[in-house]
CSV table of C-alpha atoms in Angstrom, one decimal:
chain,number,residue,atom,x,y,z
A,107,MET,CA,68.1,115.7,-33.8
A,108,GLU,CA,66.2,117.7,-31.2
A,109,THR,CA,64.7,120.0,-33.9
A,110,ILE,CA,63.5,117.1,-35.9
A,111,LEU,CA,62.0,115.6,-32.7
A,112,LYS,CA,60.3,118.9,-31.8
A,113,ASP,CA,58.9,119.2,-35.4
A,114,LEU,CA,57.6,115.7,-35.5
A,115,GLU,CA,56.0,116.1,-32.1
A,116,ASN,CA,54.3,119.3,-33.2
A,117,ILE,CA,53.1,117.7,-36.3
A,118,PHE,CA,51.5,114.7,-34.6
A,119,LEU,CA,49.9,116.9,-31.9
A,120,ALA,CA,48.4,119.1,-34.6
A,121,LEU,CA,47.3,116.0,-36.5
A,122,TYR,CA,45.6,114.6,-33.3
A,123,VAL,CA,43.6,117.9,-33.1
A,124,ILE,CA,42.7,117.8,-36.8
A,125,VAL,CA,41.6,114.1,-36.5
A,126,PHE,CA,39.5,115.1,-33.5
A,127,ILE,CA,37.8,118.0,-35.3
A,128,ILE,CA,37.1,115.9,-38.4
A,129,SER,CA,35.8,113.0,-36.2
A,130,ILE,CA,33.2,115.5,-34.8
A,131,LEU,CA,32.3,116.9,-38.3
A,132,LYS,CA,31.8,113.4,-39.7
A,133,PHE,CA,30.0,112.1,-36.5
A,134,PRO,CA,26.5,111.9,-38.2
A,135,LEU,CA,27.9,109.3,-40.6
A,136,TYR,CA,28.9,106.9,-37.9
A,137,LYS,CA,26.7,107.8,-34.9
A,138,ASN,CA,24.8,104.5,-35.2
A,139,THR,CA,28.0,102.3,-35.2
A,140,PRO,CA,30.1,101.0,-32.3
A,141,LEU,CA,32.7,103.7,-33.3
A,142,LYS,CA,30.3,106.4,-32.0
A,143,PHE,CA,32.6,107.0,-29.0
A,144,LEU,CA,35.7,107.5,-31.2
A,145,PRO,CA,35.7,111.4,-30.8
A,146,LEU,CA,35.8,110.8,-27.0
A,147,ILE,CA,38.8,108.6,-27.4
A,148,PHE,CA,40.5,111.2,-29.5
A,149,PHE,CA,39.6,113.8,-27.0
A,150,PHE,CA,41.1,111.7,-24.2
A,151,THR,CA,44.2,111.1,-26.3
A,152,ILE,CA,44.7,114.9,-26.8
A,153,LEU,CA,44.0,115.5,-23.1
A,154,ALA,CA,46.5,112.8,-22.0
A,155,GLU,CA,49.2,114.3,-24.4
A,156,TYR,CA,48.7,118.0,-23.5
A,157,LEU,CA,47.8,117.4,-19.8
A,158,GLY,CA,50.8,115.1,-19.6
A,159,LYS,CA,53.1,117.8,-20.8
A,160,TYR,CA,51.5,120.4,-18.5
A,161,LEU,CA,51.6,118.2,-15.4
A,162,THR,CA,55.2,117.2,-16.1
A,163,HIS,CA,56.0,120.9,-16.5
A,164,LEU,CA,54.4,121.5,-13.1
A,165,GLY,CA,56.4,118.6,-11.6
A,166,LYS,CA,53.2,116.6,-10.9
A,167,ILE,CA,54.6,113.5,-12.5
A,168,HIS,CA,52.5,111.1,-10.5
A,169,LEU,CA,49.3,112.7,-11.7
A,170,ASN,CA,50.6,112.4,-15.3
A,171,ILE,CA,51.3,108.7,-14.7
A,172,PHE,CA,47.8,108.2,-13.3
A,173,VAL,CA,46.2,110.0,-16.3
A,174,HIS,CA,48.1,107.8,-18.7
A,175,ASN,CA,47.4,104.6,-16.8
A,176,ILE,CA,43.6,105.3,-16.9
A,177,TYR,CA,44.0,106.3,-20.6
A,178,TYR,CA,45.4,102.8,-21.4
A,179,LEU,CA,42.4,101.1,-19.7
A,180,VAL,CA,39.8,103.3,-21.6
A,181,HIS,CA,41.7,103.3,-25.0
A,182,PHE,CA,42.2,99.5,-25.2
A,183,SER,CA,38.9,98.5,-23.7
A,184,PHE,CA,37.1,100.7,-26.2
A,185,PHE,CA,38.8,99.1,-29.2
A,186,PHE,CA,38.2,95.6,-27.8
A,187,TYR,CA,34.5,96.5,-27.5
A,188,VAL,CA,34.4,97.9,-31.0
A,189,PHE,CA,36.0,94.8,-32.6
A,190,MET,CA,33.8,92.4,-30.5
A,191,LYS,CA,30.8,94.3,-31.8
A,192,VAL,CA,31.7,94.4,-35.5
A,193,ILE,CA,33.0,90.8,-35.8
A,194,ASP,CA,30.2,88.4,-36.5
A,195,ASN,CA,32.1,85.2,-36.1
A,196,ILE,CA,31.0,83.8,-32.7
A,197,ARG,CA,34.3,82.0,-32.1
A,198,PHE,CA,36.3,85.2,-32.7
A,199,LYS,CA,34.0,87.2,-30.4
A,200,LYS,CA,34.7,84.6,-27.7
A,201,TYR,CA,38.5,85.0,-28.2
A,202,ILE,CA,38.2,88.8,-27.9
A,203,GLY,CA,36.1,88.4,-24.8
A,204,ILE,CA,38.9,86.2,-23.3
A,205,CYS,CA,41.5,88.7,-24.4
A,206,LEU,CA,39.6,91.5,-22.7
A,207,GLY,CA,39.5,89.4,-19.5
A,208,VAL,CA,43.3,88.9,-19.8
A,209,PHE,CA,43.9,92.6,-20.3
A,210,LEU,CA,41.8,93.5,-17.3
A,211,LEU,CA,43.8,91.0,-15.2
A,212,PHE,CA,47.0,92.8,-16.3
A,213,PHE,CA,45.5,96.1,-15.4
A,214,PHE,CA,44.4,94.8,-12.0
A,215,ASN,CA,47.8,93.2,-11.4
A,216,ASP,CA,49.6,96.5,-12.2
A,217,THR,CA,47.1,98.4,-10.1
A,218,VAL,CA,47.9,96.2,-7.1
A,219,PHE,CA,51.6,95.6,-7.5
A,220,THR,CA,52.8,98.6,-9.5
A,221,GLY,CA,50.7,101.4,-8.1
A,222,ILE,CA,48.5,103.5,-10.4
A,223,PHE,CA,50.3,106.8,-9.3
A,224,GLU,CA,53.8,105.4,-9.0
A,225,ASN,CA,54.7,103.8,-12.3
A,226,SER,CA,53.5,103.6,-15.8
A,227,PHE,CA,51.6,100.3,-16.5
A,228,THR,CA,54.0,99.0,-19.1
A,229,LYS,CA,52.9,95.4,-18.9
A,230,THR,CA,49.3,96.4,-19.2
A,231,TYR,CA,50.2,98.6,-22.2
A,232,ILE,CA,52.2,95.9,-23.9
A,233,ALA,CA,49.5,93.3,-23.2
A,234,GLY,CA,46.8,95.7,-24.5
A,235,ALA,CA,48.7,96.6,-27.6
A,236,GLY,CA,49.5,92.9,-28.4
A,237,ILE,CA,45.8,91.9,-27.8
A,238,LEU,CA,44.7,94.8,-30.0
A,239,VAL,CA,46.9,93.5,-32.8
A,240,VAL,CA,45.3,90.1,-32.5
A,241,CYS,CA,41.8,91.6,-32.5
A,242,ILE,CA,42.7,93.5,-35.7
A,243,ILE,CA,44.0,90.3,-37.3
A,244,LEU,CA,40.7,88.6,-36.4
A,245,TYR,CA,38.8,91.5,-37.8
A,246,TYR,CA,40.7,91.2,-41.1
A,247,VAL,CA,40.1,87.5,-41.3
A,248,ASN,CA,36.4,88.2,-40.6
A,249,ILE,CA,36.3,90.8,-43.5
A,250,LEU,CA,38.1,88.4,-45.9
A,251,GLN,CA,35.6,85.7,-45.1
A,252,SER,CA,32.7,88.0,-46.0
A,253,SER,CA,31.7,90.2,-48.9
A,254,GLN,CA,32.6,93.3,-46.9
A,255,VAL,CA,35.9,93.4,-48.7
A,256,LEU,CA,34.1,94.9,-51.7
A,257,VAL,CA,33.2,98.1,-49.9
A,258,ILE,CA,36.0,98.1,-47.4
A,259,LYS,CA,37.6,101.3,-48.6
A,260,ASN,CA,34.6,103.2,-47.5
A,261,ASP,CA,34.6,101.7,-44.0
A,262,LEU,CA,36.0,104.0,-41.3
A,263,LEU,CA,36.9,101.1,-39.0
A,264,PHE,CA,39.1,99.5,-41.6
A,265,TRP,CA,41.3,102.6,-41.9
A,266,VAL,CA,41.3,103.1,-38.2
A,267,SER,CA,42.4,99.5,-37.7
A,268,VAL,CA,45.1,99.8,-40.4
A,269,GLY,CA,46.4,102.9,-38.5
A,270,LEU,CA,46.3,101.1,-35.2
A,271,PHE,CA,47.8,97.9,-36.6
A,272,LEU,CA,50.8,99.6,-38.1
A,273,PHE,CA,51.3,101.8,-35.1
A,274,TYR,CA,51.3,99.0,-32.5
A,275,ILE,CA,53.3,96.6,-34.7
A,276,GLY,CA,56.0,99.3,-34.8
A,277,TYR,CA,55.6,100.6,-31.3
A,278,ILE,CA,55.5,97.4,-29.2
A,279,PRO,CA,59.2,96.7,-29.8
A,280,ILE,CA,60.1,100.4,-29.1
A,281,LYS,CA,58.1,100.3,-25.9
A,282,ILE,CA,59.9,97.1,-24.8
A,283,ILE,CA,63.4,98.5,-25.7
A,284,ARG,CA,62.6,101.8,-24.0
A,285,THR,CA,61.3,100.0,-20.8
A,286,TRP,CA,64.0,97.4,-20.4
A,287,PHE,CA,67.1,98.7,-22.2
A,288,TYR,CA,66.8,102.4,-21.7
A,289,LYS,CA,70.0,104.4,-21.0
A,290,PRO,CA,70.1,108.2,-20.9
A,291,ASP,CA,71.8,108.4,-24.3
A,292,SER,CA,71.0,110.5,-27.3
A,293,PHE,CA,71.1,107.3,-29.4
A,294,PHE,CA,67.7,106.4,-28.0
A,295,GLU,CA,66.3,109.5,-29.8
A,296,ILE,CA,66.3,107.4,-33.1
A,297,LEU,CA,63.5,105.4,-31.5
A,298,LEU,CA,61.6,108.5,-30.6
A,299,ILE,CA,61.8,109.6,-34.3
A,300,ILE,CA,60.3,106.3,-35.3
A,301,GLN,CA,57.7,106.5,-32.6
A,302,PHE,CA,56.6,110.0,-33.7
A,303,SER,CA,56.6,109.0,-37.3
A,304,LEU,CA,54.4,106.0,-36.4
A,305,ILE,CA,51.9,108.3,-34.7
A,306,ILE,CA,51.8,110.6,-37.8
A,307,ILE,CA,51.2,107.6,-40.1
A,308,MET,CA,48.4,106.4,-37.8
A,309,CYS,CA,46.8,109.8,-37.8
A,310,LEU,CA,47.0,109.9,-41.6
A,311,PHE,CA,45.2,106.6,-41.8
A,312,PHE,CA,42.5,107.9,-39.5
A,313,LEU,CA,42.1,111.0,-41.7
A,314,THR,CA,41.9,108.8,-44.8
A,315,GLY,CA,39.2,106.8,-43.1
A,316,PHE,CA,37.2,109.9,-42.2
A,317,LEU,CA,37.5,111.4,-45.7
A,318,TRP,CA,36.6,108.2,-47.6
A,319,MET,CA,34.0,106.8,-45.3
A,320,LYS,CA,30.4,106.4,-46.3
A,321,LYS,CA,27.4,106.3,-44.0
A,322,LYS,CA,26.8,103.0,-42.3
A,323,SER,CA,23.8,102.1,-40.1
B,230,MET,CA,74.3,92.5,-28.0
B,231,ASP,CA,74.4,96.0,-26.5
B,232,GLU,CA,71.7,98.7,-26.5
B,233,LYS,CA,73.0,100.5,-29.6
B,234,GLU,CA,72.9,97.3,-31.7
B,235,ILE,CA,69.4,96.6,-30.5
B,236,ILE,CA,68.3,100.1,-31.4
B,237,ILE,CA,69.9,99.9,-34.9
B,238,ILE,CA,68.2,96.6,-35.5
B,239,ALA,CA,64.9,97.9,-34.3
B,240,ALA,CA,65.3,101.1,-36.4
B,241,ILE,CA,65.8,99.1,-39.5
B,242,ALA,CA,63.4,96.2,-38.8
B,243,ILE,CA,60.4,98.3,-37.8
B,244,PRO,CA,60.1,100.3,-41.1
B,245,VAL,CA,60.9,97.2,-43.2
B,246,THR,CA,58.2,95.2,-41.3
B,247,LEU,CA,55.7,98.0,-41.7
B,248,VAL,CA,56.3,98.2,-45.5
B,249,ILE,CA,56.0,94.4,-45.8
B,250,ILE,CA,52.7,94.5,-43.8
B,251,VAL,CA,51.3,97.2,-46.0
B,252,ILE,CA,52.2,95.3,-49.1
B,253,VAL,CA,50.8,92.0,-47.8
B,254,LEU,CA,47.6,93.7,-46.6
B,255,PHE,CA,47.1,95.4,-49.9
B,256,SER,CA,47.7,92.3,-52.0
B,257,VAL,CA,45.6,90.0,-49.8
B,258,PHE,CA,42.6,92.4,-49.7
B,259,SER,CA,42.8,93.2,-53.5
B,260,ARG,CA,43.1,89.5,-54.4
B,261,ARG,CA,40.1,88.6,-52.3
B,262,LYS,CA,38.2,91.6,-53.7
B,263,ASN,CA,39.0,90.5,-57.3
B,264,ARG,CA,38.0,86.9,-56.5
B,265,LEU,CA,34.7,88.1,-55.0
B,266,LEU,CA,34.0,90.3,-58.0
B,267,GLN,CA,34.7,87.4,-60.4
B,268,GLU,CA,32.4,85.2,-58.3
B,269,GLN,CA,29.7,87.9,-58.5
B,270,GLU,CA,30.1,88.2,-62.2
B,271,ASN,CA,29.8,84.4,-62.6
B,272,ALA,CA,26.8,84.3,-60.4
B,273,LYS,CA,25.2,87.0,-62.5
B,274,LYS,CA,25.9,85.1,-65.7
B,275,GLU,CA,24.5,81.9,-64.1
B,276,PHE,CA,21.4,83.9,-63.0
B,277,ASP,CA,20.9,85.3,-66.5
B,278,ARG,CA,21.4,81.9,-68.1
B,279,GLU,CA,18.8,80.3,-65.7
B,280,LEU,CA,16.5,83.2,-66.3
B,281,ALA,CA,16.7,82.8,-70.1
B,282,GLU,CA,16.2,79.1,-69.7
B,283,SER,CA,13.2,79.6,-67.4
B,284,GLN,CA,11.7,82.0,-69.9
B,285,ILE,CA,12.1,79.5,-72.8
B,286,GLU,CA,10.7,76.7,-70.7
B,287,ILE,CA,7.7,78.8,-69.7
B,288,ARG,CA,7.1,79.6,-73.3
B,289,GLU,CA,7.3,75.9,-74.3
B,290,GLU,CA,4.9,75.0,-71.5
B,291,THR,CA,2.6,77.7,-72.7
B,292,LEU,CA,2.6,76.5,-76.3
B,293,ARG,CA,1.9,72.9,-75.0
B,294,ASN,CA,-1.0,74.3,-72.9
B,295,ILE,CA,-2.4,76.2,-75.9
B,296,SER,CA,-2.2,73.1,-78.0
B,297,TRP,CA,-4.1,71.1,-75.3
B,298,GLU,CA,-6.7,73.9,-74.8
B,299,LEU,CA,-7.2,74.2,-78.6
B,300,HIS,CA,-7.6,70.4,-79.0
B,301,ASP,CA,-9.4,69.4,-75.8
B,302,ASN,CA,-11.5,72.5,-75.0
B,303,ILE,CA,-12.0,75.0,-77.8
B,304,GLY,CA,-11.8,72.3,-80.5
B,305,GLN,CA,-14.5,70.3,-78.6
B,306,LEU,CA,-16.7,73.4,-78.2
B,307,MET,CA,-16.5,74.2,-81.9
B,308,THR,CA,-17.3,70.6,-82.9
B,309,LEU,CA,-20.3,70.7,-80.6
B,310,ALA,CA,-21.4,74.1,-82.1
B,311,LYS,CA,-21.0,72.6,-85.6
B,312,ILE,CA,-23.2,69.6,-84.7
B,313,GLN,CA,-25.8,71.9,-83.0
B,314,ALA,CA,-25.8,74.1,-86.1
B,315,GLN,CA,-26.4,71.1,-88.4
B,316,ILE,CA,-29.3,70.1,-86.1
B,317,ALA,CA,-30.6,73.7,-86.0
B,318,LYS,CA,-31.2,73.5,-89.8
B,319,ASP,CA,-34.2,71.3,-89.0
B,320,LYS,CA,-34.9,72.8,-85.5
B,321,PRO,CA,-34.4,76.6,-85.6
B,322,GLU,CA,-35.1,76.8,-81.8
B,323,MET,CA,-31.7,75.1,-81.3
B,324,MET,CA,-29.9,78.3,-82.6
B,325,ALA,CA,-29.9,79.7,-79.0
B,326,GLU,CA,-27.8,76.7,-77.9
B,327,VAL,CA,-25.5,77.2,-80.9
B,328,SER,CA,-25.0,80.8,-79.9
B,329,GLU,CA,-24.3,79.8,-76.3
B,330,THR,CA,-21.7,77.2,-77.2
B,331,ILE,CA,-20.0,79.6,-79.6
B,332,GLY,CA,-20.1,82.3,-76.8
B,333,THR,CA,-18.4,79.8,-74.4
B,334,GLY,CA,-15.8,79.1,-77.1
B,335,ILE,CA,-15.1,82.8,-77.5
B,336,ASP,CA,-14.7,83.2,-73.7
B,337,GLU,CA,-12.2,80.3,-73.7
B,338,LEU,CA,-10.3,81.9,-76.6
B,339,ARG,CA,-10.1,85.1,-74.6
B,340,ALA,CA,-8.7,83.3,-71.6
B,341,LEU,CA,-6.2,81.5,-73.9
B,342,SER,CA,-5.1,84.8,-75.5
B,343,LYS,CA,-3.9,85.9,-72.1
B,344,LEU,CA,-1.5,83.0,-72.0
B,345,ILE,CA,-0.2,83.6,-75.5
B,346,ASN,CA,0.8,87.2,-74.7
B,347,PRO,CA,4.6,86.9,-74.1
B,348,GLU,CA,4.4,89.9,-71.7
B,349,SER,CA,1.7,88.2,-69.7
B,350,LEU,CA,4.0,87.0,-66.9
B,351,LYS,CA,5.7,90.3,-66.7
B,352,SER,CA,2.5,92.2,-66.3
B,353,LEU,CA,0.9,89.6,-63.9
B,354,SER,CA,1.7,89.2,-60.3
B,355,LEU,CA,2.9,85.8,-59.1
B,356,ARG,CA,-0.5,85.2,-57.4
B,357,GLU,CA,-2.3,86.0,-60.7
B,358,ALA,CA,0.0,83.8,-62.8
B,359,VAL,CA,-0.4,80.9,-60.4
B,360,SER,CA,-4.1,81.5,-60.2
B,361,LEU,CA,-4.4,81.3,-64.0
B,362,GLU,CA,-2.6,77.9,-63.9
B,363,ILE,CA,-4.9,76.6,-61.2
B,364,GLU,CA,-8.0,77.8,-63.1
B,365,ARG,CA,-6.7,76.1,-66.2
B,366,PHE,CA,-6.1,72.8,-64.4
B,367,ASN,CA,-9.7,72.9,-63.0
B,368,ARG,CA,-11.2,74.0,-66.4
B,369,LEU,CA,-9.4,71.1,-68.3
B,370,LYS,CA,-10.2,68.8,-65.3
B,371,PHE,CA,-6.5,67.8,-65.1
B,372,ILE,CA,-6.7,67.8,-61.3
B,373,ALA,CA,-8.8,69.4,-58.6
B,374,ALA,CA,-6.6,72.4,-57.8
B,375,GLU,CA,-7.0,75.0,-55.1
B,376,LEU,CA,-5.1,78.2,-54.4
B,377,THR,CA,-5.0,80.0,-51.0
B,378,VAL,CA,-3.3,83.4,-50.6
B,379,ASN,CA,-2.5,84.6,-47.1
B,380,GLY,CA,-1.4,88.1,-46.2
B,381,THR,CA,-1.1,91.3,-48.3
B,382,GLU,CA,0.5,90.7,-51.6
B,383,ILE,CA,4.0,92.3,-51.9
B,384,PRO,CA,5.4,93.0,-55.5
B,385,ILE,CA,8.4,90.9,-56.4
B,386,GLU,CA,11.1,91.8,-58.9
B,387,VAL,CA,10.1,90.6,-62.4
B,388,ASN,CA,13.1,88.3,-63.0
B,389,THR,CA,12.8,86.7,-59.6
B,390,GLN,CA,9.1,86.2,-60.2
B,391,ILE,CA,9.7,84.4,-63.5
B,392,ILE,CA,12.1,82.0,-61.7
B,393,LEU,CA,9.6,81.4,-58.8
B,394,PHE,CA,6.8,80.8,-61.3
B,395,ARG,CA,9.0,78.4,-63.3
B,396,ILE,CA,9.8,76.4,-60.1
B,397,LEU,CA,6.1,76.1,-59.4
B,398,GLN,CA,5.2,75.3,-63.0
B,399,GLU,CA,7.8,72.5,-63.0
B,400,PHE,CA,6.3,71.1,-59.7
B,401,PHE,CA,2.7,71.3,-61.2
B,402,SER,CA,3.9,69.6,-64.4
B,403,ASN,CA,5.5,66.7,-62.4
B,404,THR,CA,2.4,66.4,-60.3
B,405,ILE,CA,0.1,66.1,-63.4
B,406,LYS,CA,2.4,63.9,-65.5
B,407,HIS,CA,3.8,61.5,-62.9
B,408,SER,CA,2.1,61.6,-59.5
B,409,LYS,CA,-1.4,60.3,-60.4
B,410,ALA,CA,-2.7,62.9,-57.9
B,411,SER,CA,-6.4,64.0,-57.8
B,412,ILE,CA,-5.8,67.0,-55.6
B,413,LEU,CA,-3.3,69.9,-55.8
B,414,LYS,CA,-3.3,72.5,-53.0
B,415,VAL,CA,-1.2,75.7,-53.3
B,416,VAL,CA,-0.7,78.1,-50.4
B,417,ILE,CA,1.0,81.5,-51.0
B,418,SER,CA,1.7,83.4,-47.7
B,419,TYR,CA,3.1,86.9,-47.7
B,420,SER,CA,4.7,88.4,-44.6
B,421,ASP,CA,6.8,91.5,-44.1
B,422,LYS,CA,10.0,89.6,-44.3
B,423,GLU,CA,9.3,86.7,-46.6
B,424,LEU,CA,7.2,84.9,-49.1
B,425,ALA,CA,6.4,81.3,-48.2
B,426,ILE,CA,4.9,79.0,-50.9
B,427,THR,CA,3.6,75.5,-50.2
B,428,ALA,CA,2.3,73.2,-52.9
B,429,LEU,CA,1.2,69.7,-52.1
B,430,ASP,CA,-0.5,66.8,-54.0
B,431,ASN,CA,-2.0,63.5,-52.9
B,432,GLY,CA,-0.2,61.5,-55.5
B,433,VAL,CA,1.9,58.4,-55.3
B,434,GLY,CA,4.9,60.2,-53.9
B,435,PHE,CA,8.4,58.9,-54.0
B,436,GLU,CA,11.1,57.7,-51.7
B,437,LYS,CA,13.4,60.6,-51.0
B,438,ASP,CA,16.5,58.7,-51.9
B,439,ASN,CA,15.1,57.8,-55.3
B,440,ASP,CA,16.2,60.2,-58.0
B,441,PHE,CA,12.5,60.6,-58.9
B,442,MET,CA,12.4,64.0,-60.4
B,443,GLY,CA,16.1,63.8,-61.4
B,444,ILE,CA,17.2,66.8,-63.4
B,445,GLY,CA,13.9,68.6,-62.8
B,446,LEU,CA,14.3,68.6,-59.0
B,447,LYS,CA,18.0,69.7,-59.3
B,448,ASN,CA,17.0,72.5,-61.6
B,449,MET,CA,14.3,73.7,-59.2
B,450,LYS,CA,16.8,73.7,-56.3
B,451,THR,CA,19.5,75.5,-58.4
B,452,ARG,CA,17.1,78.1,-59.4
B,453,ALA,CA,15.8,78.6,-55.8
B,454,GLN,CA,19.4,79.1,-54.7
B,455,LEU,CA,20.0,81.7,-57.4
B,456,ILE,CA,17.2,83.9,-56.0
B,457,ASN,CA,18.5,83.3,-52.4
B,458,SER,CA,15.5,81.2,-51.5
B,459,VAL,CA,15.2,77.9,-49.8
B,460,LEU,CA,13.4,75.0,-51.4
B,461,THR,CA,12.6,71.7,-49.8
B,462,ILE,CA,10.6,68.8,-51.3
B,463,ASP,CA,9.1,66.3,-48.9
B,464,SER,CA,7.7,63.0,-50.2
B,465,ALA,CA,7.1,59.5,-49.2
B,466,LYS,CA,5.7,56.6,-51.2
B,467,GLY,CA,1.9,56.7,-51.2
B,468,GLU,CA,1.8,59.9,-49.2
B,469,GLY,CA,2.0,62.6,-51.9
B,470,THR,CA,4.6,65.3,-52.4
B,471,ALA,CA,5.0,68.7,-50.9
B,472,LEU,CA,7.1,71.6,-52.0
B,473,HIS,CA,8.1,74.3,-49.5
B,474,LEU,CA,9.7,77.5,-50.8
B,475,ARG,CA,10.8,80.4,-48.7
B,476,TYR,CA,11.9,83.6,-50.4
B,477,LYS,CA,13.2,86.4,-48.2
B,478,PHE,CA,12.5,90.0,-49.3
B,479,ALA,CA,15.7,92.0,-49.6
């Protein structure tokens, strides 16, 4: 089991790096879209993953928790901003604005009551992931109501959103189980296999998006 | 339910849910795409049909105009030339007048030949085509017509131009046939983003709720929609009729 886990972890870490490199190579094609900060998000993801491992190795667990908590804030806020920008339905934009406010409230609440160095912001993460799933659904409804659907396979954001959607739909229950039902038991490693597989699937969707995308102003 | 059971359920439910989501996403998006493609194809067919109908109607209108011109204008000139030629038998100094009348007749024939050419509308710009119509109305004294063009002329795609011209021709035809108007003013304004056309007459007008122009008006509106333009007709009894058309350049 451990070998499988190690292999999957290596694969998804390598995929993150490949996605980051391709996102830079393809940058000219989406530099004028709200996704222009995507390479930075990928960089932050890689940094959080590798730095997290390094810091844990050094025993600086609190710094690792801090990096991840800040990562949650940047990661989710970025995607809320992207979906708010690309959706042209005013009502949906308002919903996303409210959702962003709710997410920031969760973050503020966790900062005050949980402590940014002490514990991982699980509630913030689950709220952010749930809200992101809602944003993606609103984005899909927006696409289906327009003629964008005809050229959607060449749209980077569509593939990125499919990757995120599948990842968070699968990962939210895992996060909940791991947070509230966790016992130091090798049985929980099954969930880790699913989690790593979800990351790999998400990265593959990102790669598909970058490879199929066409320039958008 | 203990932790192991929860994990087993999650381990089965998560992949199954993801597969279902992928299938649903794929089927919803591909259905919507197919429906849009079908709608686009139908819209194209509708556009082609309206375009063909517009071309036939323009041709019919042209033939009608030629008939009027031959009868009311060139025919009259030739009759006058014949009378003058008969008089000139006794008064040879009248030959200059005969020659002048025949010359005018030839000029009118040349103007008419432009209308007969089936390619004329394709080679003319919208401004030129409307200008020819306005000149014809004035020449035949149907109505005192005036054309004003504002801004720099921007070329319009031929098929769109045919439909725009046909909408205006339909309006002019209604004005001349039904409105009892004495004045027709047409303003064509070009800007970077759109073409705005206003045509107004001082005729009897009609109440908006009356189905005055009936099928004609509906046709004009349908055609305007087909080229993504907005057409409004304003009228009130005794206050003339005004057409406003806005066509956005793609």
